[in-house]
PDB file of C-alpha atoms in Angstrom:
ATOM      1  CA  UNK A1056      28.421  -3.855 -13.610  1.00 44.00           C
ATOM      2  CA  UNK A1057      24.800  -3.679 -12.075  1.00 43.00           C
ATOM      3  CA  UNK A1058      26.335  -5.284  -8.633  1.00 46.00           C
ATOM      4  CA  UNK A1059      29.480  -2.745  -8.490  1.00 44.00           C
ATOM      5  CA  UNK A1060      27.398   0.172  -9.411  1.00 43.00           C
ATOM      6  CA  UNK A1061      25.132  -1.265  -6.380  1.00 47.00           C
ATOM      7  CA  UNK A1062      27.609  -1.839  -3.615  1.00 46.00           C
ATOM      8  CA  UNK A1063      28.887   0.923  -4.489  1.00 40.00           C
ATOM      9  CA  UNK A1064      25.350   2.875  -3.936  1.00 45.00           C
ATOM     10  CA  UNK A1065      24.995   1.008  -0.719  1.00 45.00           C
ATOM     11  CA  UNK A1066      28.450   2.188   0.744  1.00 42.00           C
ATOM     12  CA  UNK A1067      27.835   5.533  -0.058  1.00 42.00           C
ATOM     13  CA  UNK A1068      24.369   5.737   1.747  1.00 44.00           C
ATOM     14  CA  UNK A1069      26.286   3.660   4.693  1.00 38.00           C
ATOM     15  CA  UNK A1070      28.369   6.671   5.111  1.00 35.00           C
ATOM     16  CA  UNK A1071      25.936   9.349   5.353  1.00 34.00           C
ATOM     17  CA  UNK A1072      23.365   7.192   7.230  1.00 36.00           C
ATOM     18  CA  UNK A1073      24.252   8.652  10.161  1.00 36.00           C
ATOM     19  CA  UNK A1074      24.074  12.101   9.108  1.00 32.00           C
ATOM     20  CA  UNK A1075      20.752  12.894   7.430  1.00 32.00           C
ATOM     21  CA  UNK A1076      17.708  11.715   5.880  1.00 34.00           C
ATOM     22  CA  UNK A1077      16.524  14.861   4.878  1.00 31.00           C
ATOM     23  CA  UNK A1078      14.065  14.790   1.860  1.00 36.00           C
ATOM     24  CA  UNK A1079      14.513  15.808  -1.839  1.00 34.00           C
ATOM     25  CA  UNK A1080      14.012  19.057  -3.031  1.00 33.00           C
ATOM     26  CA  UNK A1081      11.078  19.083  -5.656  1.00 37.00           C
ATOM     27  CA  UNK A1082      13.448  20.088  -8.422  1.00 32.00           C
ATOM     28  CA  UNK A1083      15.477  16.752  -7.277  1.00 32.00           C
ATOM     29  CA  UNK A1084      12.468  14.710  -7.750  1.00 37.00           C
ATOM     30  CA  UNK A1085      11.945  11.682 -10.715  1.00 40.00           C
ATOM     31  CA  UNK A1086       9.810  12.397 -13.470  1.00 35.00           C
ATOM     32  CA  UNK A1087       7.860   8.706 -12.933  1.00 39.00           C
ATOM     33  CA  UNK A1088       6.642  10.938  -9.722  1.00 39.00           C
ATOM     34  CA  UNK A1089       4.174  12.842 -11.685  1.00 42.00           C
ATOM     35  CA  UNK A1090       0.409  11.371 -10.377  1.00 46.00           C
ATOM     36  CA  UNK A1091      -2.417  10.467 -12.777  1.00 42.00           C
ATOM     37  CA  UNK A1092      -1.176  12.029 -15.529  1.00 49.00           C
ATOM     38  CA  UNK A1093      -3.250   9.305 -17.301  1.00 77.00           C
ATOM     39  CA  UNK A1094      -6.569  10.263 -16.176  1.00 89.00           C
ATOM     40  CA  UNK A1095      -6.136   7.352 -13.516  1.00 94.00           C
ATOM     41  CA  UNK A1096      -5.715   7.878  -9.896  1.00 97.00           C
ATOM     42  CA  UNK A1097      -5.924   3.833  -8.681  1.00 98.00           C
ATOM     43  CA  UNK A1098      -7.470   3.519  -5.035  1.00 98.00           C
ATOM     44  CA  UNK A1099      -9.031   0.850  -2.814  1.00 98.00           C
ATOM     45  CA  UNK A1100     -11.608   0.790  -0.270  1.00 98.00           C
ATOM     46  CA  UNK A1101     -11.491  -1.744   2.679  1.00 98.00           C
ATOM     47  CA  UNK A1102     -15.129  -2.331   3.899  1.00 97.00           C
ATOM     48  CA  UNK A1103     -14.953  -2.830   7.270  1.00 95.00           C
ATOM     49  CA  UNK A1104     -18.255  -4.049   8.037  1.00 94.00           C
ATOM     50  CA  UNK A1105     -17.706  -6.878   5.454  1.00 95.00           C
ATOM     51  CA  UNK A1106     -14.639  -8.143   6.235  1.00 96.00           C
ATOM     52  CA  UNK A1107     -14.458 -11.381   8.543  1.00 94.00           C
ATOM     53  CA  UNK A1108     -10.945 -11.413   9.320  1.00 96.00           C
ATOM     54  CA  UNK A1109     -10.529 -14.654   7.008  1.00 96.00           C
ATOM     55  CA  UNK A1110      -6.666 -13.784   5.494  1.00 97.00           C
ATOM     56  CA  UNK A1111      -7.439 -14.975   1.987  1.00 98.00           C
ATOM     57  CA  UNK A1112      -6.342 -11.589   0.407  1.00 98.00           C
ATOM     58  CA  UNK A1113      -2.669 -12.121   2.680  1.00 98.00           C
ATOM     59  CA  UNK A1114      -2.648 -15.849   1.209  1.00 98.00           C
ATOM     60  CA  UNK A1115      -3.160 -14.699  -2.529  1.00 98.00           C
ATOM     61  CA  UNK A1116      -0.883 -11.748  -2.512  1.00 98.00           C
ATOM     62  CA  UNK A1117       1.451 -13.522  -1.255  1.00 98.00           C
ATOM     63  CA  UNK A1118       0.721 -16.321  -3.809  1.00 98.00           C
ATOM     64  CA  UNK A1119       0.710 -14.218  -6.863  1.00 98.00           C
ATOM     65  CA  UNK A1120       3.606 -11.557  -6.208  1.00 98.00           C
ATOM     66  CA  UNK A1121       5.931 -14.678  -4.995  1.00 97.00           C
ATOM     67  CA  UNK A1122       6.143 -12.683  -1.210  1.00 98.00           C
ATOM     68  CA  UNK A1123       8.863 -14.503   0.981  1.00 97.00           C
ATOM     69  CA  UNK A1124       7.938 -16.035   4.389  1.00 95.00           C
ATOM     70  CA  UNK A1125       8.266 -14.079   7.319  1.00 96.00           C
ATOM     71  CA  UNK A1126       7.346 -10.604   5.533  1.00 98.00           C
ATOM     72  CA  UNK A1127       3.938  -9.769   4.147  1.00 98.00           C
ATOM     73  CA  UNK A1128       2.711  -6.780   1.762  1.00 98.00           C
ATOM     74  CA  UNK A1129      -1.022  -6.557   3.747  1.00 98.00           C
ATOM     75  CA  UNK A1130      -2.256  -7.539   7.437  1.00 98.00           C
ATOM     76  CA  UNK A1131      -5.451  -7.933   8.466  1.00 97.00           C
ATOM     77  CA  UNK A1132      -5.477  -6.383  12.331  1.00 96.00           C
ATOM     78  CA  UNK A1133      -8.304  -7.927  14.320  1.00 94.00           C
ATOM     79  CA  UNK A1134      -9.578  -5.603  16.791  1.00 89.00           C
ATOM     80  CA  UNK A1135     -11.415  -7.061  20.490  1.00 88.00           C
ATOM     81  CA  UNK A1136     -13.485  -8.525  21.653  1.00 88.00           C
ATOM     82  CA  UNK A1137     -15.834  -6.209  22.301  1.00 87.00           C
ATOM     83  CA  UNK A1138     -19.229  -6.541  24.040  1.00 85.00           C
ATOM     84  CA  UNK A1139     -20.086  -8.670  26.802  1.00 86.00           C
ATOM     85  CA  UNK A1140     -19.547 -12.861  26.417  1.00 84.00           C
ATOM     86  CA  UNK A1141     -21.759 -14.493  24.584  1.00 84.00           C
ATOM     87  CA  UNK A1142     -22.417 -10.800  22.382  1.00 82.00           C
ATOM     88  CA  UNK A1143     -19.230 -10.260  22.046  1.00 83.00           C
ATOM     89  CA  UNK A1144     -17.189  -9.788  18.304  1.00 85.00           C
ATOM     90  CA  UNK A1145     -14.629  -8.463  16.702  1.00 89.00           C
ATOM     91  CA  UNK A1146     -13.477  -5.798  14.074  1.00 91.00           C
ATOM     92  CA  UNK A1147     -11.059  -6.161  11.469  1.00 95.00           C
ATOM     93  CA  UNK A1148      -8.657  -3.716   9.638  1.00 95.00           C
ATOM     94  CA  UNK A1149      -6.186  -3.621   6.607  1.00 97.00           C
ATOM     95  CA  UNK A1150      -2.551  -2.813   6.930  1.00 97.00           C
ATOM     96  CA  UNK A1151      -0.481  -2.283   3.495  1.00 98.00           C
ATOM     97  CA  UNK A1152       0.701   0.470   1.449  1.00 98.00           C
ATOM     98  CA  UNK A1153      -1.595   3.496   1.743  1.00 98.00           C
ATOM     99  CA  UNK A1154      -0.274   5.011  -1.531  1.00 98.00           C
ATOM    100  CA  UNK A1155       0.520   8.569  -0.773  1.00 98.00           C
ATOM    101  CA  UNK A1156      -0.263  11.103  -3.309  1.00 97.00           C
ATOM    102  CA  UNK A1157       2.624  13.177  -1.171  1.00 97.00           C
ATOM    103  CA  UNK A1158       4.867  10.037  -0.425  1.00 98.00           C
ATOM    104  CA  UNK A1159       7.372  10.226   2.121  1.00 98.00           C
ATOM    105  CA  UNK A1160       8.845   7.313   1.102  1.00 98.00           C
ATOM    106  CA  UNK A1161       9.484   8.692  -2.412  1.00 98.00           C
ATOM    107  CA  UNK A1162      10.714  12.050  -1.146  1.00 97.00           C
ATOM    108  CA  UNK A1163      13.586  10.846   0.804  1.00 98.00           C
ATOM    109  CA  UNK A1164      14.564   7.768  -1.816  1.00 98.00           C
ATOM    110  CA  UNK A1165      18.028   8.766  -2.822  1.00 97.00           C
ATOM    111  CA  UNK A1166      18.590   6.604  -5.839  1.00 97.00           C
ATOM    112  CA  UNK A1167      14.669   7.009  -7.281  1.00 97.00           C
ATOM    113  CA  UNK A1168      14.230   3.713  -6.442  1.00 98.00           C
ATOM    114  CA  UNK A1169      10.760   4.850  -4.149  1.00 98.00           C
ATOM    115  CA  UNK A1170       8.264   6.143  -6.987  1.00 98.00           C
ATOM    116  CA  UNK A1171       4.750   7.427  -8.227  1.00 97.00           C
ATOM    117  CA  UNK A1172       3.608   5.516 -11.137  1.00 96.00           C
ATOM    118  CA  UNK A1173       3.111   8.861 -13.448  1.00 94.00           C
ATOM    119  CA  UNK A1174       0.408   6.045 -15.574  1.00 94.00           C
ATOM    120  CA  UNK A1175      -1.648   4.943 -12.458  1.00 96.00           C
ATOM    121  CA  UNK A1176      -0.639   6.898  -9.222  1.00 97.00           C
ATOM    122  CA  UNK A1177       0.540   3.876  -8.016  1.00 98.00           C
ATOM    123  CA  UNK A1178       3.614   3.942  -5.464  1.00 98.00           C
ATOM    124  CA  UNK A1179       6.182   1.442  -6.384  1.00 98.00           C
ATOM    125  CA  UNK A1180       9.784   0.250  -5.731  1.00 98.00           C
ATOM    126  CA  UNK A1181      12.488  -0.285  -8.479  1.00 97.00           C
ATOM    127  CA  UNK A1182      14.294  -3.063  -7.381  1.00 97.00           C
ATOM    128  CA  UNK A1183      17.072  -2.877  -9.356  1.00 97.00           C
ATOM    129  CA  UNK A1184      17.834   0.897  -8.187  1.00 97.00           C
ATOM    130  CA  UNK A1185      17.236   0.107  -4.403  1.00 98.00           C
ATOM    131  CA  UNK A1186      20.523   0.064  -2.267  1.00 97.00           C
ATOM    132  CA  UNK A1187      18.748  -0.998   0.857  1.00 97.00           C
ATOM    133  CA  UNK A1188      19.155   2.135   2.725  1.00 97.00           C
ATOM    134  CA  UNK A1189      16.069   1.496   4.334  1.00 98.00           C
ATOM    135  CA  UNK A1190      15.492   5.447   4.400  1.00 98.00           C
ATOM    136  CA  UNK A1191      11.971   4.753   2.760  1.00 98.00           C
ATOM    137  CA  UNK A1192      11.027   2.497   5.909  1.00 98.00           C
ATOM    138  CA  UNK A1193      12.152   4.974   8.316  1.00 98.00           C
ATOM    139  CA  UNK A1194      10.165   7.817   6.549  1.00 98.00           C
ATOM    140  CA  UNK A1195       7.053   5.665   6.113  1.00 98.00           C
ATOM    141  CA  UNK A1196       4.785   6.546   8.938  1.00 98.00           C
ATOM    142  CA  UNK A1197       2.238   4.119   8.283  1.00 98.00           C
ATOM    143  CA  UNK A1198       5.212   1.496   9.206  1.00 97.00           C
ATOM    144  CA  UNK A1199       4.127  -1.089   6.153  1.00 98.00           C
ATOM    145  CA  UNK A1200       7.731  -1.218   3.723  1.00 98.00           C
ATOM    146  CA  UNK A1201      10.197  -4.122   4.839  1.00 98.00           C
ATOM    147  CA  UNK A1202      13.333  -4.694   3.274  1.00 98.00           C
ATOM    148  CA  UNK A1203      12.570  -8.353   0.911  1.00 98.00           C
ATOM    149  CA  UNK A1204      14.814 -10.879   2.225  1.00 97.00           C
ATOM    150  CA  UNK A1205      15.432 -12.401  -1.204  1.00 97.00           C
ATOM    151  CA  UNK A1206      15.758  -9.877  -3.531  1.00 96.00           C
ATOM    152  CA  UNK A1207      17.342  -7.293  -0.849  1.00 97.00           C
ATOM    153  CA  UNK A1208      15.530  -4.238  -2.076  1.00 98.00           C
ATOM    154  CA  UNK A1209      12.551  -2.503  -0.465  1.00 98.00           C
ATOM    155  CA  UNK A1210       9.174  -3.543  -0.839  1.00 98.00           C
ATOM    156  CA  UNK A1211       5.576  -3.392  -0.183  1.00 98.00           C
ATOM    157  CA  UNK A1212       2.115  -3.142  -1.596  1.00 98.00           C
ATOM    158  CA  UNK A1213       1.658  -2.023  -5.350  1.00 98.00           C
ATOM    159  CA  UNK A1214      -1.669  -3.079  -6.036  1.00 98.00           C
ATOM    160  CA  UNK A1215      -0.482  -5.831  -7.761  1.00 98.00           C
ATOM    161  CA  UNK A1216       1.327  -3.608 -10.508  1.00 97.00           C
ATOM    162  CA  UNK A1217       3.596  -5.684 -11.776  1.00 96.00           C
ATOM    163  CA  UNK A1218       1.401  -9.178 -12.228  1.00 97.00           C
ATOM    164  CA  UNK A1219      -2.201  -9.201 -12.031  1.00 98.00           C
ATOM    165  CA  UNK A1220      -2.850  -5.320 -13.527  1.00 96.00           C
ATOM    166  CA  UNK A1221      -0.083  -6.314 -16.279  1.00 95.00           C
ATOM    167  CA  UNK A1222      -2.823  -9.127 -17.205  1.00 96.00           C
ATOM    168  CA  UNK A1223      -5.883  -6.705 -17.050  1.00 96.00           C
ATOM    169  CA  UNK A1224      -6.848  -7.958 -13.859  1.00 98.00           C
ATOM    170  CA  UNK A1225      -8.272  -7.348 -10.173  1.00 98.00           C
ATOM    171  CA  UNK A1226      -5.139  -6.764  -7.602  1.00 98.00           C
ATOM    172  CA  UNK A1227      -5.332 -10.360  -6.063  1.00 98.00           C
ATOM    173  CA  UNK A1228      -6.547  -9.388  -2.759  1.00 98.00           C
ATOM    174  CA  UNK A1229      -9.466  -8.324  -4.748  1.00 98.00           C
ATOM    175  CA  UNK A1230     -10.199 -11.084  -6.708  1.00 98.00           C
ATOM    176  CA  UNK A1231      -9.770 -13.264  -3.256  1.00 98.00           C
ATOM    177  CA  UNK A1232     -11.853 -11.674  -0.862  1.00 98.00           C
ATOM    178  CA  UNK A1233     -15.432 -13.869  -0.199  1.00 98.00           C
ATOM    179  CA  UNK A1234     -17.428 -11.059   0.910  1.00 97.00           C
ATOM    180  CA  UNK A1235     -16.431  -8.265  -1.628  1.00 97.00           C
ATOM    181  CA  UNK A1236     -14.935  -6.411   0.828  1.00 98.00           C
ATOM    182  CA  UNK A1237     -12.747  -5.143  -0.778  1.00 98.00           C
ATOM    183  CA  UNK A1238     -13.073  -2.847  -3.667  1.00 98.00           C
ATOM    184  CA  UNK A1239     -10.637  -1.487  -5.947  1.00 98.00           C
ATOM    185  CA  UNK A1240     -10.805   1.682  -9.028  1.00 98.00           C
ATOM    186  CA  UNK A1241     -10.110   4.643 -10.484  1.00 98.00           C
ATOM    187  CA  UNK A1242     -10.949   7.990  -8.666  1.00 97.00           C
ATOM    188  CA  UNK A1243     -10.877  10.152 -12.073  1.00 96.00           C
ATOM    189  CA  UNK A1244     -13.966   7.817 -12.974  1.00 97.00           C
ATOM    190  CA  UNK A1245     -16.989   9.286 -11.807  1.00 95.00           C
ATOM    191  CA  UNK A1246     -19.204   5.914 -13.312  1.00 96.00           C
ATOM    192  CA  UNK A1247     -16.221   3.378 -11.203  1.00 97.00           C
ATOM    193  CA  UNK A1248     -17.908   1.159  -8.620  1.00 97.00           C
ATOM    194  CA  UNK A1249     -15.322   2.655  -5.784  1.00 98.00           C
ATOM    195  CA  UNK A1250     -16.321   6.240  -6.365  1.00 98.00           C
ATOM    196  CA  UNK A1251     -19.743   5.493  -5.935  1.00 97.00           C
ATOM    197  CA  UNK A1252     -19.209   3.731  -2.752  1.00 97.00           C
ATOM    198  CA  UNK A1253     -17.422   6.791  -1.862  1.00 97.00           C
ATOM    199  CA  UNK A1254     -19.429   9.449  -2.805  1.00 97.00           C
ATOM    200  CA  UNK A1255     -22.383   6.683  -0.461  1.00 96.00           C
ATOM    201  CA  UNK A1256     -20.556   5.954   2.680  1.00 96.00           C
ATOM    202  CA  UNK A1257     -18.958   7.916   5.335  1.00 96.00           C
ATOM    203  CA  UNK A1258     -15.042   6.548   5.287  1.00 97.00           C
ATOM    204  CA  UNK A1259     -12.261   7.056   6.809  1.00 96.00           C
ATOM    205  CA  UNK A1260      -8.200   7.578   5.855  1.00 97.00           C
ATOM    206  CA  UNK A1261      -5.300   7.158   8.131  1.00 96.00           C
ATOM    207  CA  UNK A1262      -3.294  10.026   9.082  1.00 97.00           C
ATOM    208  CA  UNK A1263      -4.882  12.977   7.319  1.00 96.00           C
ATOM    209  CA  UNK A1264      -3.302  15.231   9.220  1.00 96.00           C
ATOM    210  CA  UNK A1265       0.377  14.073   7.933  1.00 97.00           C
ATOM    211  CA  UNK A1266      -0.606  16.017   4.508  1.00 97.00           C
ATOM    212  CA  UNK A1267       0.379  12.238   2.794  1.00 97.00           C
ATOM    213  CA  UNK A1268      -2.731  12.165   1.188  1.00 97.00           C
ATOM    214  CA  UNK A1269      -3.387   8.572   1.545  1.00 98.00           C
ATOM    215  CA  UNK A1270      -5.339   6.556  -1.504  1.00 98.00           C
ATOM    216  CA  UNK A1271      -6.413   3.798   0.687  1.00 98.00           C
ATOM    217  CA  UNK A1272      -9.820   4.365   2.433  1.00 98.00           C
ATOM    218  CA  UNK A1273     -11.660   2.300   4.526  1.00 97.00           C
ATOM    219  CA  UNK A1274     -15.497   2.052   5.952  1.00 96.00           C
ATOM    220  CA  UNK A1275     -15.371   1.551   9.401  1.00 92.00           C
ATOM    221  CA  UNK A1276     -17.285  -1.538  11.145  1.00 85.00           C
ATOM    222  CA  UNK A1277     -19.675   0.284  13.422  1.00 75.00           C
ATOM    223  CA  UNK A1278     -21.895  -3.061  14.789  1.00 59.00           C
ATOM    224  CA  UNK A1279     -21.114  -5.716  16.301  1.00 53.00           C
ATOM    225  CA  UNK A1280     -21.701  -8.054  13.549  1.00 47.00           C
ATOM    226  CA  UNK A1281     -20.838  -8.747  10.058  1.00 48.00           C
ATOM    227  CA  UNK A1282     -23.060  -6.893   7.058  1.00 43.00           C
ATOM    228  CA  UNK A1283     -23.278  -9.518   4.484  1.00 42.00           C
TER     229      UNK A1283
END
């Protein structure tokens, strides 16, 4: 029944592929959309100036959410050289999921597949209701959903939702990263070690001006040389 009902889906958002991708009314949208409802808004800070490019947080997310080969939930970019040989050195930068608080890839979902975790403010992907209309990629504009080459429904970066939060723990990237560099929490917790570190540090968000709202936030690396 559940693959009928889904080719089904998938023919029907074949046909009007070509015709619009125009987003859901708010009276259209899912309940699970509703953010923090919970008193928990989860967001991560990347800490630029810490991170050494290493990949161990790529390695264990991969590891613990069982990500395929050739498709990856989180990137490190390095940035450079910079600086003149033998000063010169490098930055690095995340690339995942920025977890809109105003998600385009929710808003144009047409199945409700694409939603915002109304417990944790998480976006997330129901696998079982994606059609693999890829709409959600196309509206992304931070360019980080791919379509899972196993289970054939949409995916990306949850924060580890479904496998190391279940078990009360760190997202893996977390719990993986040598320097600390990474640090995740709750922004309706004014005593959480991430809001302090925000309320501390100058940071920085990608694509303000998009209105998305973005819950990942970074410190940008400034020198030329690691802060340890």
């Amino acid at each position: 029944m559940e693959n009928s009902r889904r080719h089904f889906l998938k023919s029907t958002c074949a046909l009007v592929a070509g015709v619009s991708v125009y987003p859901l009314s708010s009276n259209q949208a899912n309940a699970e959309t509703a953010v923090g409802t919970n008193n928990t808004k989860y967001a991560m800070l990347h800490d630029e100036t810490k991170c050494i490019g290493c990949n161990a947080c790529v390695e264990a997310c991969r590891e613990v959410n069982h990500v395929p080969e050739g498709v990856t939930r989180l990137s490190i970019e390095r940035l450079g050289p910079f600086g003149e040989y033998p000063n010169q050195f490098y930055h690095f930068t995340r690339r995942s999921c920025q977890h809109c608080e105003d998600a385009p890839c929710v808003n144009v979902c047409p199945t409700g597949a694409a939603f915002i975790d109304k417990e944790t403010g998480i976006v997330s992907v129901n696998a079982d209701r994606c059609v693999g209309c890829q709409y959600c990629i196309a509206a992304c504009p931070y360019e980080v959903r791919f379509i899972n080459p196993v289970t054939k429904a949409a995916d990306k970066c949850d924060f580890c939702r479904e496998t190391n939060l279940k078990q009360g723990k760190q997202p893996a990237c977390v719990e993986a990263c040598p320097t600390k560099a990474l640090v995740f929490g709750n922004l309706k917790d004014p005593e959480s070690e991430l809001v302090a570190l925000l309320k501390a540090n100058p940071t920085q968000r990608s694509k303000l001006d998009l209105g998305t709202r973005p819950k990942l936030f970074r410190i940008k690396a400034k020198q030329g040389e690691i802060i340890l």
